[in-house]
Every structure is written in C-alpha cells, then in structure tokens.
Amino acid sequence: MTRRPFIAGNWKMHKGPVQADALAAELKRLLMDFTGVDLAVAPPYVSIPAVVARLKHSGIAVAGQDLHDQVQGAYTSAISGEMLVEAGCSHVIVGHSERRSLFGDTDEVVAAKLRAALRAGLSPILCVGETLAQRDAGRAHDVVTGQLALALAGLSPDQVLGITIAYEPVWAIGTGRTASPAQAQEMHATIRSWLSDRYPREVPATVRIQYGGSVKPGNARGLLSQPDIDGALVGGASLDATSFRDIVAAAG
Ligand code: PGA
C-alpha cells in the first residue's frame, strides 16, 4: 500500500490578504508539476478568500488553521468549520501545539473540534506531539498515543480514515531543531502500530502521518524517505515559495 505524500504549509499569523495572494500566486506557478503530491496551505482566516480564489484549479487545497466546535453562535472571534467550507477550505488543522499551549486548547477541546471538522465535511490534520520535558522524562510515546486516544475516542474507522495525523514534537517547532529521521520514524511507527491495534487494517495502511517541526529543504529528504513518514506540516519554510517547492520536491 503506497500512501500519496501530503505536504501542508501552515502560514500561522503571517501574510494578510495582499501578501497571501502574492505567495499563493508564486506557489501556483512553482508547484504546477508536482502532481504526485497532495498539497495544502493554511493562511490566516482573513486571507482565505484571496488564497482560495488564487489557487482555483491549482490542485493546492486551502486549510483553516483552527475552528470552533459550534456551527454558529455568540462566540466572539471564533470561526466554524461550516464557515471554512463556505469560504472554500477543504482541510483544517486541529490541535496544533500553539493552540494547545498559547490558547489553552485541551485534549477535550481538540476532540470536540475534530468532530466539528468532520461534521462540516472538512479533512482534519490532527496535530500531536510531546514537549522536551516529556521526551526527557521518557514519556514521549505515552503522551502522543494518549493525545491520539483522547482525540479519536468514539470515532468510527471510516471517520478515522478521513484524518491526517501530524506528529509535531513541540521542541522542534520553530526552534530550528528537528527530530532526526530515526527519531521521527520511531514515533511514526508507534502511531501506526497504535492505529493497527485499534482499527481494521485499512486504517493504519491508509492514514497519512505527517512530520512537523523545522522541516526545511535541507532536512526534508531524510525525513520523507522514512517508511512511516507520509508528508510534512511545514511552518516557517512554507512562507517562502522556493523553500516550500524544494520540500515538495523532496517528497515527489
Ligand atoms: P515550523 O512549524 O516548521 O516553523 O517549525 C511547524 C508547525 O508548527 O506546524
């Protein structure tokens, strides 16, 4: 079973509509030939319409960076999955470590958001990952599988099939420190075997597990050549079209 590589760029709080449109135009031009790789970008909410318009017919999907678990209501500043769909998104990032650590998204909140994404018909990218303290204490595997267990509890195999998992060790995000290909592969294999223990064979065989955390053109090939690393969730390096292209090229 070969899984198609999936590379997503998380622009975080960068690129308002004007700059986002320019970056999307460059990406559309540079990524035209990479038909063997699934691609997505996650701009800030206000830039989504510009990016959706620019990337029409490009094959590059547009993702939200987060969502609220309700459809609508008195939740000042929040955006629902249904709104993301209406704006042209097909994907959404759920449980990013910055949401967890800076905005207080607990495992419970992440689980609710994951369900909301599926309800809205979005393809979720579910982020999991341990902190440095947790890794140093030898708890990395327990933390990551614990996050998965809480997020996926009660979902059907069919629902889990629609999810991409992103393993993002918190200590590697935005720090320039990457997990080595062997360290990342080890965790990805753990995640896949955790899925194997709980779901029909099709699930671990099909679900893609992205690596995230300081992925750059220089380290992408080593990471993406690992058997259980099916793509990347790229932050900083996705803000430069050429760097993102080079990462995509390492997958294709
Ligand atoms: P980074 O971010 O590539 O800048 O480390 C990755 C992420 O947060 O998804």
PDB file of C-alpha atoms in Angstrom, residues 94-202:
ATOM      1  CA  VAL A  94      -6.797  20.764  14.664  1.00  0.00           C
ATOM      2  CA  GLY A  95      -4.874  20.699  17.927  1.00  0.00           C
ATOM      3  CA  HIS A  96      -1.749  22.499  16.770  1.00  0.00           C
ATOM      4  CA  SER A  97       0.653  22.794  19.695  1.00  0.00           C
ATOM      5  CA  GLU A  98       0.435  26.585  19.570  1.00  0.00           C
ATOM      6  CA  ARG A  99      -3.328  26.290  20.015  1.00  0.00           C
ATOM      7  CA  ARG A 100      -2.760  23.886  22.885  1.00  0.00           C
ATOM      8  CA  SER A 101      -0.025  25.868  24.664  1.00  0.00           C
ATOM      9  CA  LEU A 102      -0.906  29.504  23.877  1.00  0.00           C
ATOM     10  CA  PHE A 103      -4.696  29.365  23.618  1.00  0.00           C
ATOM     11  CA  GLY A 104      -5.499  26.640  26.113  1.00  0.00           C
ATOM     12  CA  ASP A 105      -6.958  24.029  23.758  1.00  0.00           C
ATOM     13  CA  THR A 106      -7.198  20.964  25.993  1.00  0.00           C
ATOM     14  CA  ASP A 107      -7.465  17.394  24.718  1.00  0.00           C
ATOM     15  CA  GLU A 108     -11.220  17.713  25.266  1.00  0.00           C
ATOM     16  CA  VAL A 109     -11.424  20.851  23.156  1.00  0.00           C
ATOM     17  CA  VAL A 110      -9.299  19.227  20.471  1.00  0.00           C
ATOM     18  CA  ALA A 111     -11.645  16.214  20.399  1.00  0.00           C
ATOM     19  CA  ALA A 112     -14.675  18.497  20.041  1.00  0.00           C
ATOM     20  CA  LYS A 113     -13.020  20.452  17.242  1.00  0.00           C
ATOM     21  CA  LEU A 114     -12.067  17.256  15.446  1.00  0.00           C
ATOM     22  CA  ARG A 115     -15.699  16.131  15.497  1.00  0.00           C
ATOM     23  CA  ALA A 116     -16.801  19.576  14.328  1.00  0.00           C
ATOM     24  CA  ALA A 117     -14.376  19.387  11.401  1.00  0.00           C
ATOM     25  CA  LEU A 118     -15.767  16.005  10.360  1.00  0.00           C
ATOM     26  CA  ARG A 119     -19.331  17.274  10.793  1.00  0.00           C
ATOM     27  CA  ALA A 120     -18.568  20.176   8.445  1.00  0.00           C
ATOM     28  CA  GLY A 121     -17.049  17.833   5.864  1.00  0.00           C
ATOM     29  CA  LEU A 122     -13.502  19.131   6.314  1.00  0.00           C
ATOM     30  CA  SER A 123     -10.443  16.876   6.197  1.00  0.00           C
ATOM     31  CA  PRO A 124      -8.724  17.405   9.541  1.00  0.00           C
ATOM     32  CA  ILE A 125      -4.990  17.452  10.144  1.00  0.00           C
ATOM     33  CA  LEU A 126      -4.758  16.383  13.774  1.00  0.00           C
ATOM     34  CA  CYS A 127      -1.557  17.514  15.492  1.00  0.00           C
ATOM     35  CA  VAL A 128       0.030  15.595  18.338  1.00  0.00           C
ATOM     36  CA  GLY A 129       3.442  15.896  19.935  1.00  0.00           C
ATOM     37  CA  GLU A 130       5.374  15.896  23.168  1.00  0.00           C
ATOM     38  CA  THR A 131       7.310  18.685  24.892  1.00  0.00           C
ATOM     39  CA  LEU A 132      11.030  18.452  25.567  1.00  0.00           C
ATOM     40  CA  ALA A 133      10.404  17.817  29.270  1.00  0.00           C
ATOM     41  CA  GLN A 134       8.074  14.959  28.404  1.00  0.00           C
ATOM     42  CA  ARG A 135      10.632  13.485  25.990  1.00  0.00           C
ATOM     43  CA  ASP A 136      13.443  13.836  28.529  1.00  0.00           C
ATOM     44  CA  ALA A 137      11.276  12.073  31.092  1.00  0.00           C
ATOM     45  CA  GLY A 138      10.869   9.149  28.655  1.00  0.00           C
ATOM     46  CA  ARG A 139       7.161   9.855  28.223  1.00  0.00           C
ATOM     47  CA  ALA A 140       7.059  10.888  24.554  1.00  0.00           C
ATOM     48  CA  HIS A 141       5.289   7.768  23.298  1.00  0.00           C
ATOM     49  CA  ASP A 142       2.718   7.779  26.110  1.00  0.00           C
ATOM     50  CA  VAL A 143       1.973  11.462  25.595  1.00  0.00           C
ATOM     51  CA  VAL A 144       1.471  11.112  21.855  1.00  0.00           C
ATOM     52  CA  THR A 145      -0.647   7.962  21.998  1.00  0.00           C
ATOM     53  CA  GLY A 146      -2.598   9.496  24.893  1.00  0.00           C
ATOM     54  CA  GLN A 147      -3.383  12.558  22.779  1.00  0.00           C
ATOM     55  CA  LEU A 148      -4.479  10.292  19.939  1.00  0.00           C
ATOM     56  CA  ALA A 149      -6.673   8.178  22.205  1.00  0.00           C
ATOM     57  CA  LEU A 150      -8.491  11.251  23.551  1.00  0.00           C
ATOM     58  CA  ALA A 151      -8.903  12.879  20.145  1.00  0.00           C
ATOM     59  CA  LEU A 152     -10.103   9.772  18.293  1.00  0.00           C
ATOM     60  CA  ALA A 153     -12.225   8.201  21.063  1.00  0.00           C
ATOM     61  CA  GLY A 154     -15.555   7.033  19.731  1.00  0.00           C
ATOM     62  CA  LEU A 155     -14.880   7.817  16.072  1.00  0.00           C
ATOM     63  CA  SER A 156     -15.689   5.133  13.525  1.00  0.00           C
ATOM     64  CA  PRO A 157     -12.947   3.576  11.389  1.00  0.00           C
ATOM     65  CA  ASP A 158     -14.428   5.449   8.421  1.00  0.00           C
ATOM     66  CA  GLN A 159     -14.084   8.743  10.238  1.00  0.00           C
ATOM     67  CA  VAL A 160     -10.500   7.984  11.245  1.00  0.00           C
ATOM     68  CA  LEU A 161      -9.736   7.160   7.610  1.00  0.00           C
ATOM     69  CA  GLY A 162     -10.509  10.770   6.733  1.00  0.00           C
ATOM     70  CA  ILE A 163      -7.964  12.197   9.180  1.00  0.00           C
ATOM     71  CA  THR A 164      -4.326  13.068   8.621  1.00  0.00           C
ATOM     72  CA  ILE A 165      -2.164  12.880  11.731  1.00  0.00           C
ATOM     73  CA  ALA A 166       0.711  15.330  12.125  1.00  0.00           C
ATOM     74  CA  TYR A 167       3.409  14.341  14.581  1.00  0.00           C
ATOM     75  CA  GLU A 168       4.963  17.597  15.714  1.00  0.00           C
ATOM     76  CA  PRO A 169       7.372  17.365  18.624  1.00  0.00           C
ATOM     77  CA  VAL A 170       6.837  20.673  20.419  1.00  0.00           C
ATOM     78  CA  TRP A 171      10.576  21.073  20.958  1.00  0.00           C
ATOM     79  CA  ALA A 172      11.152  21.075  17.194  1.00  0.00           C
ATOM     80  CA  ILE A 173       8.529  23.666  16.225  1.00  0.00           C
ATOM     81  CA  GLY A 174      10.011  26.982  15.199  1.00  0.00           C
ATOM     82  CA  THR A 175      13.232  26.180  17.033  1.00  0.00           C
ATOM     83  CA  GLY A 176      15.419  25.098  14.131  1.00  0.00           C
ATOM     84  CA  ARG A 177      15.829  21.817  15.999  1.00  0.00           C
ATOM     85  CA  THR A 178      14.397  18.881  14.075  1.00  0.00           C
ATOM     86  CA  ALA A 179      13.797  15.353  15.187  1.00  0.00           C
ATOM     87  CA  SER A 180      16.310  13.145  13.404  1.00  0.00           C
ATOM     88  CA  PRO A 181      14.800  10.961  10.680  1.00  0.00           C
ATOM     89  CA  ALA A 182      15.267   7.966  13.002  1.00  0.00           C
ATOM     90  CA  GLN A 183      13.578   9.688  15.969  1.00  0.00           C
ATOM     91  CA  ALA A 184      10.675  10.792  13.810  1.00  0.00           C
ATOM     92  CA  GLN A 185      10.330   7.391  12.132  1.00  0.00           C
ATOM     93  CA  GLU A 186      10.263   5.704  15.531  1.00  0.00           C
ATOM     94  CA  MET A 187       7.317   7.833  16.670  1.00  0.00           C
ATOM     95  CA  HIS A 188       5.513   7.477  13.351  1.00  0.00           C
ATOM     96  CA  ALA A 189       5.842   3.698  13.579  1.00  0.00           C
ATOM     97  CA  THR A 190       4.473   3.849  17.131  1.00  0.00           C
ATOM     98  CA  ILE A 191       1.481   5.857  15.921  1.00  0.00           C
ATOM     99  CA  ARG A 192       0.845   3.432  13.066  1.00  0.00           C
ATOM    100  CA  SER A 193       1.037   0.405  15.311  1.00  0.00           C
ATOM    101  CA  TRP A 194      -1.271   2.135  17.807  1.00  0.00           C
ATOM    102  CA  LEU A 195      -3.764   2.509  14.931  1.00  0.00           C
ATOM    103  CA  SER A 196      -3.206  -1.143  13.928  1.00  0.00           C
ATOM    104  CA  ASP A 197      -4.113  -2.309  17.420  1.00  0.00           C
ATOM    105  CA  ARG A 198      -7.446  -0.486  17.346  1.00  0.00           C
ATOM    106  CA  TYR A 199      -8.788  -0.298  13.806  1.00  0.00           C
ATOM    107  CA  PRO A 200      -9.190  -2.521  10.762  1.00  0.00           C
ATOM    108  CA  ARG A 201      -6.063  -2.934   8.641  1.00  0.00           C
ATOM    109  CA  GLU A 202      -7.191  -0.363   6.119  1.00  0.00           C
TER     110      GLU A 202
END
